[in-house]
Short mmCIF file of C-alpha atoms in Angstrom, two decimals:
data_model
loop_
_atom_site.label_atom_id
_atom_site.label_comp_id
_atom_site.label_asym_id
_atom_site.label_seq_id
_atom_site.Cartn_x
_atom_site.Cartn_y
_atom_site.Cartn_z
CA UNK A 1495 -63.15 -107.95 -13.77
CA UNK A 1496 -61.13 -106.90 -16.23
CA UNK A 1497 -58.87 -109.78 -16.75
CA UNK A 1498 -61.87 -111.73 -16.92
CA UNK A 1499 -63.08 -110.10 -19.46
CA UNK A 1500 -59.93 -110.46 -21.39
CA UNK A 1501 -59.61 -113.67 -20.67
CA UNK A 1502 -63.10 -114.08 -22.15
CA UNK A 1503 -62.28 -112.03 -25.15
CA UNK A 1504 -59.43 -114.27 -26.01
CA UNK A 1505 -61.41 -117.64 -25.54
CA UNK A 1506 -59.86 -118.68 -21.79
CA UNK A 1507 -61.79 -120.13 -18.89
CA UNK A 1508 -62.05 -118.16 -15.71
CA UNK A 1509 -62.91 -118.81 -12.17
CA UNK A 1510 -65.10 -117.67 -9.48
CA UNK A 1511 -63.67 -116.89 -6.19
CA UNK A 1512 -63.26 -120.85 -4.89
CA UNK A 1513 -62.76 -121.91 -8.17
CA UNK A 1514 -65.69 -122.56 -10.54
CA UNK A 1515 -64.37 -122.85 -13.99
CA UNK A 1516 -66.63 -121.03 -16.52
CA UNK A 1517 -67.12 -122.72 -20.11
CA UNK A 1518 -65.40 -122.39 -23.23
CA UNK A 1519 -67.04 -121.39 -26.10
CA UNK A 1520 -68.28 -123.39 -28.69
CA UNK A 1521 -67.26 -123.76 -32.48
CA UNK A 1522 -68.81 -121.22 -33.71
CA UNK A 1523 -67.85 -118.49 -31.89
CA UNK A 1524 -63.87 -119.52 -32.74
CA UNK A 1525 -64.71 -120.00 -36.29
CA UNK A 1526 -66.50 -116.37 -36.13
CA UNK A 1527 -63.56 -115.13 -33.97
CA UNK A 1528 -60.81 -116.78 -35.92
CA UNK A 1529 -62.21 -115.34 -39.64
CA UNK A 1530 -62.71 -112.09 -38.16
CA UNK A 1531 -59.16 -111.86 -37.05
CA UNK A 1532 -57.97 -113.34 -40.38
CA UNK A 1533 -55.66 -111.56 -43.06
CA UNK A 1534 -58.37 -111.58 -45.68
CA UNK A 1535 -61.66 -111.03 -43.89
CA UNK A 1536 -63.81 -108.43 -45.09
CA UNK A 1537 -65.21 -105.61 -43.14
CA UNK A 1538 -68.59 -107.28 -41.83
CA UNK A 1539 -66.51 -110.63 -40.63
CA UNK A 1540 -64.39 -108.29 -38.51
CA UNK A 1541 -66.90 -106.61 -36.92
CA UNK A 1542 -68.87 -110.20 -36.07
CA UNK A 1543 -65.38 -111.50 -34.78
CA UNK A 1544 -65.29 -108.87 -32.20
CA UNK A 1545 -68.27 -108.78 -31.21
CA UNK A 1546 -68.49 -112.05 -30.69
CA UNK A 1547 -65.03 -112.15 -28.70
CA UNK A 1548 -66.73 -108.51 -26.84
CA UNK A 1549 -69.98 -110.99 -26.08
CA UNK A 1550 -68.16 -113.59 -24.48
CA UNK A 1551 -65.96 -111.52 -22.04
CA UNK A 1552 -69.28 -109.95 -20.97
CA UNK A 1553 -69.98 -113.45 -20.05
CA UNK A 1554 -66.70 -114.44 -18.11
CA UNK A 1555 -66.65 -111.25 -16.40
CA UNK A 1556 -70.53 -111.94 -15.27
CA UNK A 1557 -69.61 -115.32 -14.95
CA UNK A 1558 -67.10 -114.76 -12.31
CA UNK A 1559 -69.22 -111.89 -10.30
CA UNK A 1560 -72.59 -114.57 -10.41
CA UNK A 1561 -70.28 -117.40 -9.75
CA UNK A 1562 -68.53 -116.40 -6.94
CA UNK A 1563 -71.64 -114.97 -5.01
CA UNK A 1564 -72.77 -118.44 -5.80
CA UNK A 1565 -69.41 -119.51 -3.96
CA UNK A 1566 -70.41 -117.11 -0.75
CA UNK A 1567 -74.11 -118.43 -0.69
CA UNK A 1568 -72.87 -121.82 -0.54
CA UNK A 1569 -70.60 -120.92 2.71
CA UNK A 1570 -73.00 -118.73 3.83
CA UNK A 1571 -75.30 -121.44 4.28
CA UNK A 1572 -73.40 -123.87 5.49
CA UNK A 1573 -72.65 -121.42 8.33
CA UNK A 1574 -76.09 -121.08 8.87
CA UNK A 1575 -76.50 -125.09 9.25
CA UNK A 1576 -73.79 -125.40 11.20
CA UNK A 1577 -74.72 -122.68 13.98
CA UNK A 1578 -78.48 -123.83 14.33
CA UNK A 1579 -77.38 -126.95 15.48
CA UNK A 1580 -76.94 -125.66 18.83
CA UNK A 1581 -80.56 -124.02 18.27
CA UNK A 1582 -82.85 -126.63 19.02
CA UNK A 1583 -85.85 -126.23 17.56
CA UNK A 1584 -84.84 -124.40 15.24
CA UNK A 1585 -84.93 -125.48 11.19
CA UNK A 1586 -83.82 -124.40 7.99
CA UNK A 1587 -87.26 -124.33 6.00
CA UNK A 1588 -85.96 -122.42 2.29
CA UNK A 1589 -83.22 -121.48 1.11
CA UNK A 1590 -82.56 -119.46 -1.98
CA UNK A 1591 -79.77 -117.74 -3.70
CA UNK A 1592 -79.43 -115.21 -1.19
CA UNK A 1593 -82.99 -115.98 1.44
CA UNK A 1594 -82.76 -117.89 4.55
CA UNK A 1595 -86.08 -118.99 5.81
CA UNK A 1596 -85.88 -120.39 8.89
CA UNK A 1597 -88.98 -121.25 11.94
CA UNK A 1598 -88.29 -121.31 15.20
CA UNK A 1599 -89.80 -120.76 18.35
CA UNK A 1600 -90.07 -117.32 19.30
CA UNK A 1601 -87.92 -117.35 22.20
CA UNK A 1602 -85.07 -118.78 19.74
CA UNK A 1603 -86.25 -116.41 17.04
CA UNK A 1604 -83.89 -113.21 17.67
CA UNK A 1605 -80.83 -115.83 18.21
CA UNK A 1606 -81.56 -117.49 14.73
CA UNK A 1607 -81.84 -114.03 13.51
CA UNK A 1608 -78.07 -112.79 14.66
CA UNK A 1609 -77.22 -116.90 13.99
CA UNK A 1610 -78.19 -115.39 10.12
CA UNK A 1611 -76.21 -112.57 9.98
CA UNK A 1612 -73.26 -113.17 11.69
CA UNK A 1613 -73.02 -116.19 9.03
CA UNK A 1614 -73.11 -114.33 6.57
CA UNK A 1615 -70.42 -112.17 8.02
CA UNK A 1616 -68.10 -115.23 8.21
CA UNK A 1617 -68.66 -116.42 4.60
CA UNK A 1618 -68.04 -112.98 3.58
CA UNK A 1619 -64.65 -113.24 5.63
CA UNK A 1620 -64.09 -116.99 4.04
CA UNK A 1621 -64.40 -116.54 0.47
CA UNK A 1622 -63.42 -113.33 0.26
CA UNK A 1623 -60.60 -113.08 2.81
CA UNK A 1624 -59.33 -109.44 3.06
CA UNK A 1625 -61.28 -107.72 0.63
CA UNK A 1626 -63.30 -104.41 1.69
CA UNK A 1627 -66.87 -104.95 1.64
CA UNK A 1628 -70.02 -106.35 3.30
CA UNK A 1629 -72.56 -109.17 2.85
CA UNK A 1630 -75.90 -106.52 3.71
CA UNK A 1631 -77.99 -109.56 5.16
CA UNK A 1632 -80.46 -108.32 7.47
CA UNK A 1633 -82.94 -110.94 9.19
CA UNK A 1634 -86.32 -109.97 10.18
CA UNK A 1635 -88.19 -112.09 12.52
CA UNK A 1636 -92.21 -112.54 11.68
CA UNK A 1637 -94.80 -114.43 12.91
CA UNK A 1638 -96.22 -116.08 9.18
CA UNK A 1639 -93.89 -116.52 6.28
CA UNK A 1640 -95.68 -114.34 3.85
CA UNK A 1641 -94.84 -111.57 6.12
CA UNK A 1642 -91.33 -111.89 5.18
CA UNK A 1643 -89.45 -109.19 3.23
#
């Protein structure tokens, strides 16, 4: 996170996990960046300069934490589709950054349920491949969707 925030700081793209690039920024934040670092700016344009660079590797470092959660969510999902295919009756109904809704019958219900989890077990595994951590999904079967937590 740190890199990417230096990165950021100096004006560089970064990129998520699989590779999202994150923007550059615009004009105005080299011109502010540029005169702050200048030989001959005054005490105010320094201060703007760095904060603006400070601003923007906030953003690449959140950029590359949202962005590559985006990255697992995407392969997460696709997991999902993939395994209810040999659920039949089974369907994906929502999906949303990190919520699976899905209906099935109830006797498919607690497979569609582990189907969930252990997908999100194997993105987790995928995208980030070694690293020491978790994806804390936890599916809960109900009987009406606005019972869902």
């Amino acid at each position: 996170m740190e890199a990417a925030a230096d990165r950021g700081e100096r004006g560089l793209p970064v990129r998520s996990v699989l590779g999202r690039a994150s923007p550059r920024p615009g004009g105005d934040w080299r011109d502010a960046v540029a005169l702050g670092a200048s030989a001959d700016a005054d005490p105010a344009q320094e201060r703007r300069g760095r904060s603006a660079a400070r601003a923007w590797g906030r953003f690449t470092r959140n950029f590359v934490v949202q962005a590559s959660a985006a990255d697992w969510a995407a392969v997460w999902l696709s997991t999902v589709r993939t395994a209810l295919a040999g659920l039949p009756g089974v369907e994906l109904v929502f999906f949303q950054h990190d919520e699976v809704v899905l209906h099935a019958p109830i006797a498919a219900a607690g497979d569609a349920a582990a189907v969930t989890e252990r997908a999100a077990a194997t993105a987790y595994g995928l995208v980030f491949p070694g690293a020491q951590g978790s994806t804390p999904v936890q599916a809960h079967v109900v009987d009406c969707y606005a019972d869902a937590k």
